[in-house]
Coordinates of C-alpha atoms and ligand atoms in Angstrom, one line a residue:
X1 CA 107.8 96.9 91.5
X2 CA 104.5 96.1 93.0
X3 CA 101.4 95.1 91.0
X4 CA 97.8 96.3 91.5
X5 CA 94.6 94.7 90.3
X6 CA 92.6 96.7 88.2
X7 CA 89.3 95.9 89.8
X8 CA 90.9 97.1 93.0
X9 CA 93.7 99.2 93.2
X10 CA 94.6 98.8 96.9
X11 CA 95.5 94.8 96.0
X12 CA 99.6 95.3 96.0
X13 CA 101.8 91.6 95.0
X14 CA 104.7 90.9 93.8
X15 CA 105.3 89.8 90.6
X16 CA 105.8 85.8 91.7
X17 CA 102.3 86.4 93.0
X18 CA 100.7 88.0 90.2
X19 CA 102.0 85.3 87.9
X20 CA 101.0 82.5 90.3
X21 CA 97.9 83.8 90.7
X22 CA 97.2 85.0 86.8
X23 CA 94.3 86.9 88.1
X24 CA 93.4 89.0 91.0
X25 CA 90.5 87.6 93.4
X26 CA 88.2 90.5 92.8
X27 CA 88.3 89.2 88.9
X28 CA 90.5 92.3 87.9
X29 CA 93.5 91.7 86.1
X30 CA 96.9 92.4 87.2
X31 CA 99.0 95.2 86.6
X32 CA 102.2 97.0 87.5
X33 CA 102.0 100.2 89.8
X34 CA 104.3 102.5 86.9
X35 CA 106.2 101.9 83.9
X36 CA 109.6 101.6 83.8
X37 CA 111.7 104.3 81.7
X38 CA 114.7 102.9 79.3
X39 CA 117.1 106.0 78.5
X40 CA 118.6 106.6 74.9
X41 CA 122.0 105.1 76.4
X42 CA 119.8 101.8 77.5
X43 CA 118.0 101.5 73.9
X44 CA 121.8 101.5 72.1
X45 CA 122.9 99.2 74.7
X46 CA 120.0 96.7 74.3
X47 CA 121.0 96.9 70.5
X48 CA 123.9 95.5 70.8
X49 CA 122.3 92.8 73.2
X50 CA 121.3 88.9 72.1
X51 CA 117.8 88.3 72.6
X52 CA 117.7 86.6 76.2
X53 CA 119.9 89.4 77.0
X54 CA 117.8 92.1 75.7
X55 CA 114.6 90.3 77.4
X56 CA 116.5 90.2 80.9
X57 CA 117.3 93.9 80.6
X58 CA 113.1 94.4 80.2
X59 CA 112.7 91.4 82.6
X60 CA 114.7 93.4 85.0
X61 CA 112.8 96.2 85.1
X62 CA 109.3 94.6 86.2
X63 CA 110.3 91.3 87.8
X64 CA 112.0 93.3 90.4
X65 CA 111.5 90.0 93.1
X66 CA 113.4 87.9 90.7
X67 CA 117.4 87.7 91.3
X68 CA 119.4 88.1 88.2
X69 CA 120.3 84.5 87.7
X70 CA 116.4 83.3 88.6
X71 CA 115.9 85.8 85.1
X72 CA 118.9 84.3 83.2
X73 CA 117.6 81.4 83.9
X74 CA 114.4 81.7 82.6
X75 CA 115.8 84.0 79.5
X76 CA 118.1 81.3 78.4
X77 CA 116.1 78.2 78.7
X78 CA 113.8 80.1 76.8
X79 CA 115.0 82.3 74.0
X80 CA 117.6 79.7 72.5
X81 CA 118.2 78.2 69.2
X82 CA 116.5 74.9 70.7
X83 CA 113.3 76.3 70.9
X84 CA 113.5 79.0 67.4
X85 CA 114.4 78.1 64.3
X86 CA 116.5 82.3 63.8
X87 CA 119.4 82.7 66.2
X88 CA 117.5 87.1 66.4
X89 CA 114.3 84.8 67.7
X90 CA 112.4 87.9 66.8
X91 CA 113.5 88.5 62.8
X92 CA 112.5 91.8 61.4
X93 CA 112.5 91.1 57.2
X94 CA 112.3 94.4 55.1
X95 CA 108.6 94.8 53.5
X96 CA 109.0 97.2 51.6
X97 CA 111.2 100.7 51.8
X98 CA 110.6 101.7 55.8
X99 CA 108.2 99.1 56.4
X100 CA 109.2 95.9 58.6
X101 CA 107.7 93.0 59.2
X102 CA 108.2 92.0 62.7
X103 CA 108.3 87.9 62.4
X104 CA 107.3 86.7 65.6
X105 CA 106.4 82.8 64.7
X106 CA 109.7 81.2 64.5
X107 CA 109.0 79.5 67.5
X108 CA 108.1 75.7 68.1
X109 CA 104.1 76.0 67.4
X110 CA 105.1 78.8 64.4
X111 CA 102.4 81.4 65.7
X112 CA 103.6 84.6 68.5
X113 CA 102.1 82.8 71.0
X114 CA 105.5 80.9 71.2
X115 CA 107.2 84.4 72.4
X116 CA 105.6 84.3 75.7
X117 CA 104.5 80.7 76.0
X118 CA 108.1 79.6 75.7
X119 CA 109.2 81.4 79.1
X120 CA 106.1 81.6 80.8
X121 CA 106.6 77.8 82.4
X122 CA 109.6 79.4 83.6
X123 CA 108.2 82.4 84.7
X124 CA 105.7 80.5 86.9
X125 CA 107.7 77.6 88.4
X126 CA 110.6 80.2 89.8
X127 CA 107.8 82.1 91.2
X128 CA 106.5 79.3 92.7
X129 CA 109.2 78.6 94.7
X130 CA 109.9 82.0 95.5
X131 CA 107.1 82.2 97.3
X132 CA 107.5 78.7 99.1
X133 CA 104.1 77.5 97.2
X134 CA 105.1 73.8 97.1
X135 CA 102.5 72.6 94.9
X136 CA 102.0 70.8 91.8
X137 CA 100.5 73.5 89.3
X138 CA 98.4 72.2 87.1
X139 CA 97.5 74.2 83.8
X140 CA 93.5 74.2 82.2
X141 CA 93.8 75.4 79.0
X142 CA 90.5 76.1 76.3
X143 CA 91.9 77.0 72.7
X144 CA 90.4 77.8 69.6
X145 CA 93.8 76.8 67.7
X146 CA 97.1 78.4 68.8
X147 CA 97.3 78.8 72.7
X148 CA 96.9 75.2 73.3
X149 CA 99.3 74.0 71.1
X150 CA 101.9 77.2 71.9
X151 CA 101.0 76.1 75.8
X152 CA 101.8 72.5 75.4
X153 CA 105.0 73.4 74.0
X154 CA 105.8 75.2 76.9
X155 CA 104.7 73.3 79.6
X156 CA 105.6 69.8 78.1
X157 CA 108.4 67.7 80.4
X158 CA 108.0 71.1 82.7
X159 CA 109.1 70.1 86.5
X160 CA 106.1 70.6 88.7
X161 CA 103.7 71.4 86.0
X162 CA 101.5 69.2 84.1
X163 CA 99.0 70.6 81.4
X164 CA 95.8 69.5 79.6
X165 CA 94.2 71.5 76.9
X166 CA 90.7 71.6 75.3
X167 CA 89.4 72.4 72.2
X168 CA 86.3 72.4 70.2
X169 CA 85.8 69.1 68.0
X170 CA 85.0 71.0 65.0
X171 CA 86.4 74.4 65.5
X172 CA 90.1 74.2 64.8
X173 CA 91.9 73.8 61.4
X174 CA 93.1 70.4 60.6
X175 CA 97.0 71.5 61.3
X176 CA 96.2 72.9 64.5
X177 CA 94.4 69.8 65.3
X178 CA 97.0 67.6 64.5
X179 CA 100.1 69.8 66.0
X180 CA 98.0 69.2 69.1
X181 CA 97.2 65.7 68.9
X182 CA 100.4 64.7 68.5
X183 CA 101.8 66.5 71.2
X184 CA 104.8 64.7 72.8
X185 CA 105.7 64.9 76.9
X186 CA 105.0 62.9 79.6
X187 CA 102.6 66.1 81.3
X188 CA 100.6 66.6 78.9
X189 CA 97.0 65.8 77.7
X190 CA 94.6 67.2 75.0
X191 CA 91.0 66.3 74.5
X192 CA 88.2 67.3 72.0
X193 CA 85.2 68.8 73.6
X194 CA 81.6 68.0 71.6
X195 CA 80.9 72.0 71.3
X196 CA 82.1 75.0 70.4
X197 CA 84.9 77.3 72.2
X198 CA 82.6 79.1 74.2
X199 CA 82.2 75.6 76.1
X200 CA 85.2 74.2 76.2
X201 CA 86.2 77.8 78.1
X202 CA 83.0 78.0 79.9
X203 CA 83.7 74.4 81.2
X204 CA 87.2 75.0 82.4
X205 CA 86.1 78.6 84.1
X206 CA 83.9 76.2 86.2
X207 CA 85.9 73.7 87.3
X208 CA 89.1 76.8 88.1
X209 CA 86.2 77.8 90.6
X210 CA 84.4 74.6 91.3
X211 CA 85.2 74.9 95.3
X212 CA 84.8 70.6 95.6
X213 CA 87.3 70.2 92.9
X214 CA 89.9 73.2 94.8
X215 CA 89.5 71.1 98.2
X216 CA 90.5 68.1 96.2
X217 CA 93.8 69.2 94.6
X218 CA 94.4 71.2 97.9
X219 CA 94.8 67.7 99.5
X220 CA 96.7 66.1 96.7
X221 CA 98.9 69.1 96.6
X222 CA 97.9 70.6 93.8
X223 CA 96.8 74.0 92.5
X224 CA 95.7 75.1 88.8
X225 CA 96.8 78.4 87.4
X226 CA 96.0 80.1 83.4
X227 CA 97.9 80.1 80.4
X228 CA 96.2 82.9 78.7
X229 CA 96.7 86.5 78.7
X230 CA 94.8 87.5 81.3
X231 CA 98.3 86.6 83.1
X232 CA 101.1 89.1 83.7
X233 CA 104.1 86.3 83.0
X234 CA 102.5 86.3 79.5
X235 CA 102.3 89.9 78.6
X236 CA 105.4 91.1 80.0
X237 CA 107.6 89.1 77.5
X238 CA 105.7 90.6 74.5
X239 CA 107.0 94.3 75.8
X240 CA 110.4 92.3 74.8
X241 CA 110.3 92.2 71.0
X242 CA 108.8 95.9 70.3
X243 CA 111.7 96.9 72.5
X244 CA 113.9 95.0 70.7
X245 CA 112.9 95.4 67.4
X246 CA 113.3 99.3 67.8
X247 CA 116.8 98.9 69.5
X248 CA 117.7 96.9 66.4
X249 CA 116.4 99.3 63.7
X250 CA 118.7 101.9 65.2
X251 CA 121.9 99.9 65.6
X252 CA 121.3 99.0 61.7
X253 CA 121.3 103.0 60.9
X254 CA 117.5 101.4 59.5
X255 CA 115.8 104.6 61.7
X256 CA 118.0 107.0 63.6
X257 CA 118.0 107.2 67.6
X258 CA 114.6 109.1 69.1
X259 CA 113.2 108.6 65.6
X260 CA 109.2 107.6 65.8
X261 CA 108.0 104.5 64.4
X262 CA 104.1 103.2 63.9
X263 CA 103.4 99.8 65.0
X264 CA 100.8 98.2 63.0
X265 CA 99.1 94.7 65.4
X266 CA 96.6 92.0 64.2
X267 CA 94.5 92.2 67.5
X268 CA 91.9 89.7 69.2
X269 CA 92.5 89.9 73.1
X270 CA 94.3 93.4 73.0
X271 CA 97.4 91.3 74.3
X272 CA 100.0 92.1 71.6
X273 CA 98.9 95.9 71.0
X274 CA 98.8 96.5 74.9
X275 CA 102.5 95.0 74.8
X276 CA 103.3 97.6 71.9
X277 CA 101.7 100.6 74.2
X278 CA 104.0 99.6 77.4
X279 CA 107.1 99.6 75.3
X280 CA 105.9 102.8 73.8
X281 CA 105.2 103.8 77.7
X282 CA 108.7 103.0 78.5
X283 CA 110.5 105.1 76.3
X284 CA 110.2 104.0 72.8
X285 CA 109.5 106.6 70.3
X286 CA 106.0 105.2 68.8
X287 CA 103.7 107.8 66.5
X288 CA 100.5 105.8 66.7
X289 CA 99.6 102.3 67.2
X290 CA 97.8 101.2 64.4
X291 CA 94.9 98.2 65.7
X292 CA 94.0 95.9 63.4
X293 CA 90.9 93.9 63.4
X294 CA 88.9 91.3 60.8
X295 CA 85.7 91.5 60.1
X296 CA 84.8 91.3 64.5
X297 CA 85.5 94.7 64.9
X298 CA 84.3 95.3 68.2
X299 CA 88.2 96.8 68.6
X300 CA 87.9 99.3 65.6
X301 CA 85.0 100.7 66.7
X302 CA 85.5 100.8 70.4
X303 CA 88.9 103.0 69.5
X304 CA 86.8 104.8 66.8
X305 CA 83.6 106.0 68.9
X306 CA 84.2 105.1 72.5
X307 CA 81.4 102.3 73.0
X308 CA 82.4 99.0 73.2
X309 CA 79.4 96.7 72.0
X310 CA 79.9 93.3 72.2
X311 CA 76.1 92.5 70.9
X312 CA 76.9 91.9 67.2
X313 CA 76.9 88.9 64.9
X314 CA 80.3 86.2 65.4
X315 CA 81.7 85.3 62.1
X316 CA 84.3 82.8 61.7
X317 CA 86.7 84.4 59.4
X318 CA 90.3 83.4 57.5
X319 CA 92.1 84.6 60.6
X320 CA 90.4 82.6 63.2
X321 CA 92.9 83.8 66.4
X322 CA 91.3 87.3 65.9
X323 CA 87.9 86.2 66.0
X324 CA 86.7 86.9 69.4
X325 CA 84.4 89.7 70.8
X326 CA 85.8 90.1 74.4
X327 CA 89.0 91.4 74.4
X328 CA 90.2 90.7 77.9
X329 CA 93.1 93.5 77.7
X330 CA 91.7 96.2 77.1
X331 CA 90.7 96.4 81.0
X332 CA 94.5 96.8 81.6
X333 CA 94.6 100.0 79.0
X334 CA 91.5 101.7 80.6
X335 CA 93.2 101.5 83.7
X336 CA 96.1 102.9 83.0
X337 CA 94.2 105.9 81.0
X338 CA 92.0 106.5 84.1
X339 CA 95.3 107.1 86.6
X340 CA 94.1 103.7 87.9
X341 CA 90.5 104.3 88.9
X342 CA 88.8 100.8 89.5
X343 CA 84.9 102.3 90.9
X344 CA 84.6 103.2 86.7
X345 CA 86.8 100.1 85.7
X346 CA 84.3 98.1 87.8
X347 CA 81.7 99.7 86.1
X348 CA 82.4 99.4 82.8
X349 CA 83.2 95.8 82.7
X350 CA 80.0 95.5 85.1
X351 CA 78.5 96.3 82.2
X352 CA 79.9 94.6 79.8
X353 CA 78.9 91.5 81.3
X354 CA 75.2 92.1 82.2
X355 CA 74.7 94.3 79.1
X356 CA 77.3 93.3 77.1
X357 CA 78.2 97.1 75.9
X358 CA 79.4 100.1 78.3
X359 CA 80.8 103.4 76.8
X360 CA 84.1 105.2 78.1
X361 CA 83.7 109.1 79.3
X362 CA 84.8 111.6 76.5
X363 CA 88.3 112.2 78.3
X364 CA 89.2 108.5 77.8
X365 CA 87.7 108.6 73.9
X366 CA 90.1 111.8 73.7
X367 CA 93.4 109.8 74.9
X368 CA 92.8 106.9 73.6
X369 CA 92.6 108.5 69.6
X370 CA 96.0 110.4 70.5
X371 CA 97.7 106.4 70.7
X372 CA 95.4 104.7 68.8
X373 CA 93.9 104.0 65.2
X374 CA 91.9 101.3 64.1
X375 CA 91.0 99.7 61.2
X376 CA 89.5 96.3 59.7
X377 CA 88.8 94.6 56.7
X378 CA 87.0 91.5 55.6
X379 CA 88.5 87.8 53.9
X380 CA 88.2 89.1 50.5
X381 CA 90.5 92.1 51.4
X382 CA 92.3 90.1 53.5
X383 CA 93.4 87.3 50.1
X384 CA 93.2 89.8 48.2
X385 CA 96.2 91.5 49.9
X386 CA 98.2 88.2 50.1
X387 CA 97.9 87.8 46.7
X388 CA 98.5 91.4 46.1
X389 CA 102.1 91.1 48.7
X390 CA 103.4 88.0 47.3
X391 CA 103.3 89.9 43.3
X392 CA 104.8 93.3 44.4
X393 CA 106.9 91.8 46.7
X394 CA 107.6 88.3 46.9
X395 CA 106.9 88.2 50.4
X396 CA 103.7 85.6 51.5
X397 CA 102.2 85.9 54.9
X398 CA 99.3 84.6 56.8
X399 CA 96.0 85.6 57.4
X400 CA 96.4 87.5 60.3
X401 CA 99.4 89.2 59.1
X402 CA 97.6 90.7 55.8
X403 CA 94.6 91.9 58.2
X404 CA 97.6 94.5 59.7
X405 CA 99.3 95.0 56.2
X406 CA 95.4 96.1 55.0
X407 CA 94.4 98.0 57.3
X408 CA 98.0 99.9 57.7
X409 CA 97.8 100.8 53.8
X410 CA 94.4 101.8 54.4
X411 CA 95.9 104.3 57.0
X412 CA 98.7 105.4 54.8
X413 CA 96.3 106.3 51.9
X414 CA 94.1 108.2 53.8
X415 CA 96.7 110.0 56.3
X416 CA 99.9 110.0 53.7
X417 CA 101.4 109.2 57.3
X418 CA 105.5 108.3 55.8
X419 CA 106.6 107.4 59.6
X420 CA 108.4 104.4 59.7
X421 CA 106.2 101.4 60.5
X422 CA 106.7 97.9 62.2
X423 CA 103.8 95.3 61.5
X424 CA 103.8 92.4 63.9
X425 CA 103.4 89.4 61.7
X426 CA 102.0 86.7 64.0
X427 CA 101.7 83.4 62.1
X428 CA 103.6 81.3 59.7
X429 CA 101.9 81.5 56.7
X430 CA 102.0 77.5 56.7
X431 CA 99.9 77.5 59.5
X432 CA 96.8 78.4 57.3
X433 CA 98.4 77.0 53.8
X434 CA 94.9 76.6 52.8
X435 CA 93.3 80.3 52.9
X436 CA 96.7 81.4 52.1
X437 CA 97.6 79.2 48.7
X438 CA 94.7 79.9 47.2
X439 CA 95.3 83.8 48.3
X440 CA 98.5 83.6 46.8
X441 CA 97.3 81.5 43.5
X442 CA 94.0 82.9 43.4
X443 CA 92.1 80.0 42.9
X444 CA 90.9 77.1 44.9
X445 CA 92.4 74.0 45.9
X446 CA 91.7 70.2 46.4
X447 CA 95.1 69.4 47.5
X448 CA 95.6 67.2 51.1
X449 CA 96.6 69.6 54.0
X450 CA 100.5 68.4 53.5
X451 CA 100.4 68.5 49.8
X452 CA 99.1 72.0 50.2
X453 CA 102.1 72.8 52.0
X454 CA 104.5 71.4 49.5
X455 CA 102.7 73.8 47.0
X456 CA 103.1 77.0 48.9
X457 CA 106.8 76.1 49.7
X458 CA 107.4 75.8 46.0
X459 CA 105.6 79.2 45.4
X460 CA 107.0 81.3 47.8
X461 CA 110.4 80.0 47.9
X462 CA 110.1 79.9 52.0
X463 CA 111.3 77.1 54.0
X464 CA 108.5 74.7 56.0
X465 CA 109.2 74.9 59.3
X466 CA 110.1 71.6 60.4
X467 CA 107.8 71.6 63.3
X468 CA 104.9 71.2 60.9
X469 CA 107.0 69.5 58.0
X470 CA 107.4 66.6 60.8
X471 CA 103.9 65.7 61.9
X472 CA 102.8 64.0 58.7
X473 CA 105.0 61.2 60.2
X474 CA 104.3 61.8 63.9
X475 CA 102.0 59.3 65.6
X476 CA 99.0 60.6 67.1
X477 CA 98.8 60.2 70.7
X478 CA 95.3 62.1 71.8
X479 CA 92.2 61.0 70.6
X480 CA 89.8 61.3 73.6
X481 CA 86.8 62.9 72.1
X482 CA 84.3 63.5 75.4
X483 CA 80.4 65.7 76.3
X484 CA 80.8 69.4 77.9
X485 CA 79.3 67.4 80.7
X486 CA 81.7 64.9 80.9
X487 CA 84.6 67.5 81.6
X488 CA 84.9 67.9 85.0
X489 CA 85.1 64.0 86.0
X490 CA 87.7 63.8 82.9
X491 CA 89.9 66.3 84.6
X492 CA 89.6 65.0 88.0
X493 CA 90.5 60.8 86.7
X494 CA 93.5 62.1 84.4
X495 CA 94.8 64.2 87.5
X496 CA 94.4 60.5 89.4
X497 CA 92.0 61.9 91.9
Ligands
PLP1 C1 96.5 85.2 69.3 C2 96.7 85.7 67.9 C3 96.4 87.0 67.5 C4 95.8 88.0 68.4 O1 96.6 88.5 69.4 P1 96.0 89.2 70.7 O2 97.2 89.3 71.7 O3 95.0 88.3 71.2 O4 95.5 90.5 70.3 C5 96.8 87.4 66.2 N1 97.3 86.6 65.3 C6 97.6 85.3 65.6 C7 98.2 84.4 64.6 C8 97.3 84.8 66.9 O5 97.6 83.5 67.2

């Protein structure tokens, strides 16, 4: 399996490459030249599969440079009851009747990111020496909340890797703030920018390309690579749990073999849908793929009418991982849907970033309604469904979670589609125990962040996860509060050049 970029579709790497190098020179993004097709016989086989197992098996099929014990290695270090707190790392619980909630934040940071972000260190330093690249690889991370922290995880104690992250002062929620200042490794490092996202991303863009800075690390051995899901390593192992999840359903006589499912995703970057359409590409038998935005629905109405617009109002919402307006994947879909055509892909996202909006020719509008449906709804809909879950059903989720469960009753009622449906739930609800206990109690609170948490555990009868239960005692270890202008000479002393 070879990989081409989608900016120019004569690039050809290997998959070591395309994860070292996260994104293609040209700025395209990296993608493989087919999909691989799993037969009935391989879906009942990966049923009967453990997780790492079942991820090898997909691993196998795109990291076609990687020996079978460089994968095993990587599947088992990963997807283990070290790192997740459920032996099926990827727990489906039963919604309501043919409805399944896909749990994907069992993980050490309780958010999906974990999925990916857990192998992805792995991922990268085997490729690294595959392809003789003996460097130190240094990772620049800028987070609004759940990337940095799911990356430290990952990376922390990491052999040839070290990590520092970013984030914006005032712009993530006090949990997130403190799972990331009390990040433990010897690796690592975290520091508060004075600014919003937008800088602390904009500043680490520059110094990835910052040619003086390159020469430097070149000499100290050194190179930096990305995190995010612009990279290959990270979006491959989200085909995994769709995969999974439908091999599962059938060995628990929950759906019958060849039997279509919907797949409802909370979507921001367009990384865990596109996931969802590859395993549907590889042979899993998906109806439509239900896109589910908040209240920045640049998504829902790019799917709806064909014209993405990014030149709209940003609102910070309740689900604060969703609110973005450039969805970086969806370059890797209109690739695929143009047979791989990179003069329009250049074009498009030419325009997107002089003119911030480009429209898609009415044969790509056509296909893309045949997969896709989209929907959104705002933070009163969002609590309101929270609430409206945890009565009917005694089942609380997060934020994000109830933007997917809104929008795929919203489809339901208007289609009285009765296909099975997965809904990727992709945060633990403790992870925003604020907009979520007053969801569920319908009324504000005063209560301290931990004291909030005590409350929802006594509501909804779910267990804390201890990696947030532990960090009211853990010392806090980051602090470093610095100017956007200030970044590039932080990196540089911290990195002891
Ligand atoms: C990142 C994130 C999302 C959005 O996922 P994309 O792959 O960017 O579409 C949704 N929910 C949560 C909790 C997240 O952290």
């Amino acid at each position: 399996m070879f990989y081409n970029s989608t900016r120019n579709s004569t690039v050809k790497v290997s998959s070591a490459e395309a994860i070292t190098q996260g994104i293609s020179v040209d700025g395209g993004l990296f993608v493989p030249e087919s999909i691989p097709v799993l037969t009935t016989e391989d879906i009942k086989a990966i049923g009967e599969m453990s997780y790492a197992e079942r991820a090898g098996f997909v691993f196998s099929k795109y990291l076609t440079d990687f020996t079978e014990a460089e994968i095993r290695y990587c599947t088992e270090n990963a997807y283990s009851t070290k790192n997740f707190e459920t032996e099926s790392i990827a727990e489906i619980a039963h919604l309501f009747d043919g409805t399944y909630m896909l749990e994907l934040w069992h993980g050490p940071t309780c958010a999906f990111k974990d999925m990916a972000l857990q192998i992805l260190p792995y991922f990268l330093t085997t490729s690294a020496k595959k392809i003789n690249l003996d460097k130190k690889i240094v990772i620049l991370v800028a987070t609004s909340g759940d990337t940095g922290k799911a990356a430290l995880e990952g990376f922390k104690d990491v052999e040839g890797t070290s990590i520092m992250v970013f984030y914006p002062e005032d712009g993530v929620s006090p949990m997130q703030k403190r799972q990331m200042k009390t990040q433990e490794g010897e690796n690592v490092g975290v520091c508060a920018l004075k600014g919003n996202f937008d800088d602390c991303q904009n500043g680490v863009k520059a110094i990835f390309t910052d040619s003086e800075v390159k020469k430097l690390l070149d000499e100290k051995d050194m190179m930096f690579s990305s995190a995010n899901s612009i990279n290959w390593g990270r979006l491959v192992p989200q085909i995994v749990y769709y995969v999974s999840t439908y091999a599962e359903l059938v060995r628990d006589g929950e759906i019958e073999a060849g039997e279509k499912i919907n797949i409802v995703v909370p979507t921001g970057n367009f990384g865990n849908i596109l996931a969802g359409y590859y395993a549907k590409h590889m042979g899993i038998p998906v109806n439509k793929l239900i896109c589910a935005s908040n209240i920045n629905n640049v998504l829902t109405d790019f799917i709806n009418t064909g014209v993405y617009d990014r030149n709209r109002k940003f609102y910070a919402t309740v689900s604060p991982s969703m609110d973005i307006l450039i969805s970086s994947n969806l370059e890797r879909l209109l690739y695929i849907l143009t047979d791989g055509n990179d003069t329009l892909i250049k074009e498009w996202f030419g325009k997107l970033a002089t003119e911030g909006r480009y429209e898609v020719t009415d044969d790509i509008k056509a296909k893309i309604r045949e997969e896709f449906v989209a929907g959104y709804c705002d933070d009163v809909q969002t609590a309101q469904t929270i609430h409206e879950i945890y009565e009917k059903y005694s089942y609380t989720c997060d934020t994000h979670t109830a933007v997917a469960v809104k929008v795929y009753n919203d489809y339901k009622a208007q289609t009285g589609d009765t296909t099975k449906t997965v809904i990727a739930s992709t945060a633990s609800p403790y992870k925003f125990s604020k907009a979520v206990l007053e969801a569920v109690q319908n009324g504000k609170s005063e209560l301290d962040e931990y004291d909030m948490i005590d409350r929802l555990a006594e509501l909804s009868k779910m267990p804390v996860p201890s990696a947030l239960a532990d960090l009211r005692n853990k010392p806090e270890r980051f602090g470093d509060v610095i100017d956007k202008t200030e970044q590039k000479n932080y990196v540089l002393e911290k990195l002891g050049i």
